[in-house]
Amino acid sequence: MLVLIKGAGDIASGIAFRLVQSGCSVAMTDLEKPTSIRRTICFSEAIVRGEMVIEGVAAQRANDPEGAKAILSQGKIAVLADPEAACRAALRPDAIVDAILAKRNVGTARGDAPIVVAVGPGFTAGIDCDAVVETMRGHTLGRAYYQGSAIPNTGIPGDIGGYTLERLLRAPCDGTFRCVHEIGDRVEAGEVCAYVNDRPIVSSIRGVLRGILPDGTPVYKGMKSGDVDPRCKVEHCYLISDKALSVAGGVLEAILHFKSKGA
């Protein structure tokens, strides 16, 4: 079974990992210059590096659908710089998963594939997709909805170690991003982690930098640029998160639900 995942950030990568471990073939699409924060556990890095391995699962950049087919035949994830997912026509996937996490539908339609699953708010099951999977932390995280929508976006990230908004690093202005620290570094409250042009981005809390944009990324004011984990466990930087795996479980359930009905 071939699943095409739109997006290759940390949640999408958790979905890809779980699908591969369950016997699916997986292709993914993302931007030519990905803006993933948690780059150490994102298959989008295959676009930049050529290859990416996360917890033993390998992905490789494909330049076109034919290249993707060759990579898939080797048992690897194929990752294409194809934000419009134009490869869909040539790959003809059995299922499409929209895991862009744009908080709105930016181009997915029910009928794009025999099974269409959307992740997070902005979609309605039965209208623009077959199922929606909840991404909000809490009692319903990872739940597959076959009618209705996920919880609307609140703009407040989930609580980790007692912190929510304080965990995030955001660009203070439009400009070019420059790192001071790298993923896995320990930072203190008040410490400069990066700059946009000549303006510093300061951590509000003490923790481990588990995500940060790469040098040279164009950013806009308020853009999420980094993530500080107050649990201070460096190993978390290199493991797929509990949230990503929970969402992935919901996606897997939805695909098997419809597959069992002959979709």
Short mmCIF file of C-alpha atoms in Angstrom, two decimals:
data_model
loop_
_atom_site.label_atom_id
_atom_site.label_comp_id
_atom_site.label_asym_id
_atom_site.label_seq_id
_atom_site.Cartn_x
_atom_site.Cartn_y
_atom_site.Cartn_z
CA MET A 1 0.00 0.00 0.00
CA LEU A 2 1.41 3.38 -1.02
CA VAL A 3 0.66 6.41 1.16
CA LEU A 4 1.55 9.94 0.04
CA ILE A 5 2.05 12.35 2.95
CA LYS A 6 1.85 16.06 2.24
CA GLY A 7 4.36 17.68 4.59
CA ALA A 8 7.51 16.18 6.09
CA GLY A 9 7.87 17.99 9.41
CA ASP A 10 7.94 16.34 12.84
CA ILE A 11 4.28 15.23 12.98
CA ALA A 12 4.31 14.08 9.35
CA SER A 13 7.57 12.22 10.01
CA GLY A 14 6.06 10.42 12.99
CA ILE A 15 3.19 9.36 10.74
CA ALA A 16 5.61 8.16 8.06
CA PHE A 17 7.63 6.19 10.60
CA ARG A 18 4.58 4.40 11.99
CA LEU A 19 3.21 3.61 8.52
CA VAL A 20 6.53 2.18 7.36
CA GLN A 21 6.77 0.09 10.53
CA SER A 22 3.29 -1.20 9.71
CA GLY A 23 4.28 -2.33 6.22
CA CYS A 24 3.26 0.63 4.06
CA SER A 25 5.32 2.30 1.36
CA VAL A 26 5.54 6.05 1.96
CA ALA A 27 6.30 9.06 -0.22
CA MET A 28 6.39 12.59 1.22
CA THR A 29 6.38 16.12 -0.17
CA ASP A 30 7.61 19.41 1.26
CA LEU A 31 9.13 22.75 0.32
CA GLU A 32 12.38 23.04 -1.62
CA LYS A 33 13.72 24.85 1.46
CA PRO A 34 11.91 23.22 4.39
CA THR A 35 11.06 25.27 7.48
CA SER A 36 10.83 22.35 9.92
CA ILE A 37 11.95 23.26 13.45
CA ARG A 38 12.73 19.81 14.90
CA ARG A 39 15.09 18.98 12.06
CA THR A 40 16.76 16.02 13.79
CA ILE A 41 13.53 14.02 13.58
CA CYS A 42 12.12 15.37 10.28
CA PHE A 43 12.28 13.51 6.99
CA SER A 44 12.16 16.92 5.27
CA GLU A 45 15.91 16.99 5.93
CA ALA A 46 16.30 14.46 3.11
CA ILE A 47 15.52 17.32 0.72
CA VAL A 48 18.49 19.26 2.13
CA ARG A 49 20.94 16.41 2.83
CA GLY A 50 19.92 13.90 0.20
CA GLU A 51 19.22 11.27 2.86
CA MET A 52 17.81 11.16 6.38
CA VAL A 53 17.55 8.30 8.86
CA ILE A 54 15.26 8.51 11.90
CA GLU A 55 15.17 5.66 14.40
CA GLY A 56 16.42 3.25 11.77
CA VAL A 57 13.99 4.27 9.02
CA ALA A 58 15.68 5.73 5.94
CA ALA A 59 14.43 8.42 3.57
CA GLN A 60 16.00 9.70 0.37
CA ARG A 61 15.37 12.72 -1.81
CA ALA A 62 13.68 12.03 -5.14
CA ASN A 63 13.91 14.53 -7.96
CA ASP A 64 10.79 13.30 -9.77
CA PRO A 65 8.08 10.63 -9.51
CA GLU A 66 10.16 8.05 -11.39
CA GLY A 67 13.02 8.59 -8.96
CA ALA A 68 10.53 8.24 -6.11
CA LYS A 69 9.38 4.87 -7.46
CA ALA A 70 12.98 3.66 -7.56
CA ILE A 71 13.55 4.74 -3.94
CA LEU A 72 10.30 3.11 -2.83
CA SER A 73 11.37 -0.14 -4.47
CA GLN A 74 14.39 -0.14 -2.11
CA GLY A 75 12.11 0.01 0.93
CA LYS A 76 12.99 3.65 1.69
CA ILE A 77 10.77 6.71 2.10
CA ALA A 78 10.87 8.94 -0.98
CA VAL A 79 10.84 12.68 -0.24
CA LEU A 80 10.15 15.17 -3.00
CA ALA A 81 10.44 18.96 -3.09
CA ASP A 82 6.90 19.28 -4.38
CA PRO A 83 4.73 21.49 -2.15
CA GLU A 84 1.76 21.18 -4.52
CA ALA A 85 2.03 17.35 -4.45
CA ALA A 86 1.91 17.30 -8.25
CA CYS A 87 3.54 13.85 -8.04
CA ARG A 88 0.17 12.46 -7.00
CA ALA A 89 -0.91 11.93 -10.60
CA ALA A 90 2.12 9.78 -11.44
CA LEU A 91 2.39 7.92 -8.11
CA ARG A 92 -1.34 7.15 -7.80
CA PRO A 93 -1.22 6.52 -4.04
CA ASP A 94 -3.75 4.34 -2.25
CA ALA A 95 -4.06 7.02 0.44
CA ILE A 96 -3.12 10.66 0.91
CA VAL A 97 -2.43 12.20 4.31
CA ASP A 98 -2.45 16.00 4.57
CA ALA A 99 -0.02 16.65 7.43
CA ILE A 100 1.05 20.15 6.40
CA LEU A 101 -0.50 21.51 9.63
CA ALA A 102 -1.42 24.82 8.03
CA LYS A 103 -4.50 24.99 10.33
CA ARG A 104 -6.56 25.26 7.13
CA ASN A 105 -7.03 23.34 3.93
CA VAL A 106 -4.51 24.59 1.37
CA GLY A 107 -5.35 22.21 -1.47
CA THR A 108 -6.58 18.76 -0.43
CA ALA A 109 -9.85 17.32 -1.69
CA ARG A 110 -11.81 14.22 -0.91
CA GLY A 111 -11.27 11.99 -3.93
CA ASP A 112 -7.61 12.92 -4.44
CA ALA A 113 -6.97 9.27 -3.57
CA PRO A 114 -9.16 6.31 -2.57
CA ILE A 115 -8.52 7.31 1.08
CA VAL A 116 -7.85 10.89 2.20
CA VAL A 117 -6.92 11.64 5.82
CA ALA A 118 -6.29 15.15 7.15
CA VAL A 119 -4.34 16.03 10.29
CA GLY A 120 -5.40 18.82 12.62
CA PRO A 121 -7.90 21.71 12.30
CA GLY A 122 -9.13 23.18 9.05
CA PHE A 123 -10.79 20.07 7.60
CA THR A 124 -14.20 18.41 7.91
CA ALA A 125 -14.49 14.65 7.61
CA GLY A 126 -17.00 13.68 4.95
CA ILE A 127 -16.61 16.99 3.12
CA ASP A 128 -12.98 17.65 2.13
CA CYS A 129 -11.48 14.41 3.47
CA ASP A 130 -12.56 10.99 4.67
CA ALA A 131 -11.21 11.33 8.23
CA VAL A 132 -9.59 13.94 10.45
CA VAL A 133 -7.06 13.14 13.19
CA GLU A 134 -6.87 15.28 16.35
CA THR A 135 -3.59 17.08 17.07
CA MET A 136 -4.54 19.01 20.21
CA ARG A 137 -2.79 17.65 23.30
CA GLY A 138 -5.24 16.23 25.81
CA HIS A 139 -7.74 13.43 26.15
CA THR A 140 -8.61 13.30 22.42
CA LEU A 141 -5.07 13.55 20.97
CA GLY A 142 -4.70 11.09 18.10
CA ARG A 143 -8.42 10.35 17.84
CA ALA A 144 -9.73 9.70 14.31
CA TYR A 145 -12.95 11.52 13.46
CA TYR A 146 -15.11 10.14 10.66
CA GLN A 147 -17.53 13.03 10.94
CA GLY A 148 -16.83 16.62 11.90
CA SER A 149 -13.57 18.43 12.58
CA ALA A 150 -10.64 18.59 14.97
CA ILE A 151 -10.54 21.11 17.83
CA PRO A 152 -9.94 24.61 16.39
CA ASN A 153 -6.44 26.05 16.72
CA THR A 154 -5.98 28.04 19.93
CA GLY A 155 -2.56 29.43 19.08
CA ILE A 156 -1.23 28.06 22.37
CA PRO A 157 1.16 25.08 22.20
CA GLY A 158 0.73 22.08 24.46
CA ASP A 159 1.98 22.14 28.04
CA ILE A 160 5.40 20.55 28.48
CA GLY A 161 7.00 20.73 31.90
CA GLY A 162 4.54 23.45 32.93
CA TYR A 163 5.34 25.74 29.98
CA THR A 164 3.36 26.56 26.84
CA LEU A 165 4.07 29.79 24.93
CA GLU A 166 7.29 30.26 26.92
CA ARG A 167 8.82 27.26 25.12
CA LEU A 168 8.72 28.89 21.70
CA LEU A 169 11.26 31.10 20.00
CA ARG A 170 9.71 33.50 17.51
CA ALA A 171 11.22 35.89 14.99
CA PRO A 172 11.14 39.49 16.28
CA CYS A 173 10.96 40.93 12.75
CA ASP A 174 11.14 40.08 9.07
CA GLY A 175 14.60 39.12 7.90
CA THR A 176 17.20 36.37 7.73
CA PHE A 177 17.59 33.88 10.55
CA ARG A 178 21.02 33.15 12.09
CA CYS A 179 21.65 30.48 14.75
CA VAL A 180 23.77 30.99 17.85
CA HIS A 181 22.94 27.55 19.27
CA GLU A 182 22.20 24.21 17.66
CA ILE A 183 19.68 21.48 18.42
CA GLY A 184 20.70 19.62 21.57
CA ASP A 185 22.37 22.61 23.24
CA ARG A 186 21.37 23.55 26.78
CA VAL A 187 20.27 27.16 27.16
CA GLU A 188 19.43 29.37 30.13
CA ALA A 189 16.55 31.79 30.59
CA GLY A 190 17.60 35.09 29.03
CA GLU A 191 20.21 33.51 26.77
CA VAL A 192 20.43 34.52 23.11
CA CYS A 193 19.68 31.54 20.86
CA ALA A 194 19.62 33.23 17.46
CA TYR A 195 19.35 36.51 15.59
CA VAL A 196 17.12 37.86 12.88
CA ASN A 197 19.25 40.43 11.12
CA ASP A 198 20.80 42.12 14.19
CA ARG A 199 17.90 41.51 16.59
CA PRO A 200 18.34 38.74 19.18
CA ILE A 201 15.93 35.90 19.95
CA VAL A 202 16.16 35.11 23.66
CA SER A 203 14.97 31.98 25.45
CA SER A 204 12.36 32.66 28.13
CA ILE A 205 13.17 29.45 30.00
CA ARG A 206 15.97 27.06 30.86
CA GLY A 207 16.05 23.86 28.82
CA VAL A 208 17.38 21.96 25.82
CA LEU A 209 17.00 23.43 22.37
CA ARG A 210 15.12 20.61 20.64
CA GLY A 211 14.30 22.58 17.51
CA ILE A 212 15.60 25.59 15.60
CA LEU A 213 15.50 26.85 12.03
CA PRO A 214 18.63 26.47 9.88
CA ASP A 215 20.91 29.41 9.16
CA GLY A 216 19.83 31.62 6.31
CA THR A 217 16.11 30.89 6.55
CA PRO A 218 13.96 33.88 5.51
CA VAL A 219 11.50 34.58 8.34
CA TYR A 220 8.63 36.93 9.05
CA LYS A 221 7.77 38.66 12.32
CA GLY A 222 6.24 36.20 14.77
CA MET A 223 7.30 33.10 12.81
CA LYS A 224 8.02 30.08 15.00
CA SER A 225 11.79 29.69 14.88
CA GLY A 226 12.73 27.37 17.75
CA ASP A 227 11.53 25.22 20.62
CA VAL A 228 13.08 24.89 24.10
CA ASP A 229 12.27 21.73 26.05
CA PRO A 230 12.26 22.34 29.82
CA ARG A 231 12.66 18.61 30.56
CA CYS A 232 16.37 19.00 29.65
CA LYS A 233 16.70 15.55 28.08
CA VAL A 234 19.00 15.77 25.06
CA GLU A 235 17.91 12.32 23.83
CA HIS A 236 14.43 13.71 23.17
CA CYS A 237 15.93 15.72 20.31
CA TYR A 238 16.56 12.50 18.39
CA LEU A 239 13.37 10.55 19.14
CA ILE A 240 9.96 10.92 17.53
CA SER A 241 7.67 12.59 20.06
CA ASP A 242 4.77 11.06 21.96
CA LYS A 243 2.46 13.51 20.18
CA ALA A 244 3.67 12.55 16.70
CA LEU A 245 3.28 8.83 17.43
CA SER A 246 -0.19 9.35 18.88
CA VAL A 247 -1.32 11.28 15.81
CA ALA A 248 0.31 8.61 13.64
CA GLY A 249 -1.76 5.96 15.40
CA GLY A 250 -4.95 7.82 14.48
CA VAL A 251 -3.84 8.08 10.85
CA LEU A 252 -3.03 4.37 10.71
CA GLU A 253 -6.43 3.54 12.23
CA ALA A 254 -8.25 5.71 9.68
CA ILE A 255 -6.42 4.18 6.71
CA LEU A 256 -7.09 0.62 7.90
CA HIS A 257 -10.71 1.53 8.69
CA PHE A 258 -11.38 2.50 5.10
CA LYS A 259 -9.13 -0.18 3.64
CA SER A 260 -11.21 -2.82 5.44
CA LYS A 261 -14.30 -1.40 3.73
CA GLY A 262 -12.71 -1.82 0.31
CA ALA A 263 -11.58 1.75 -0.31
#
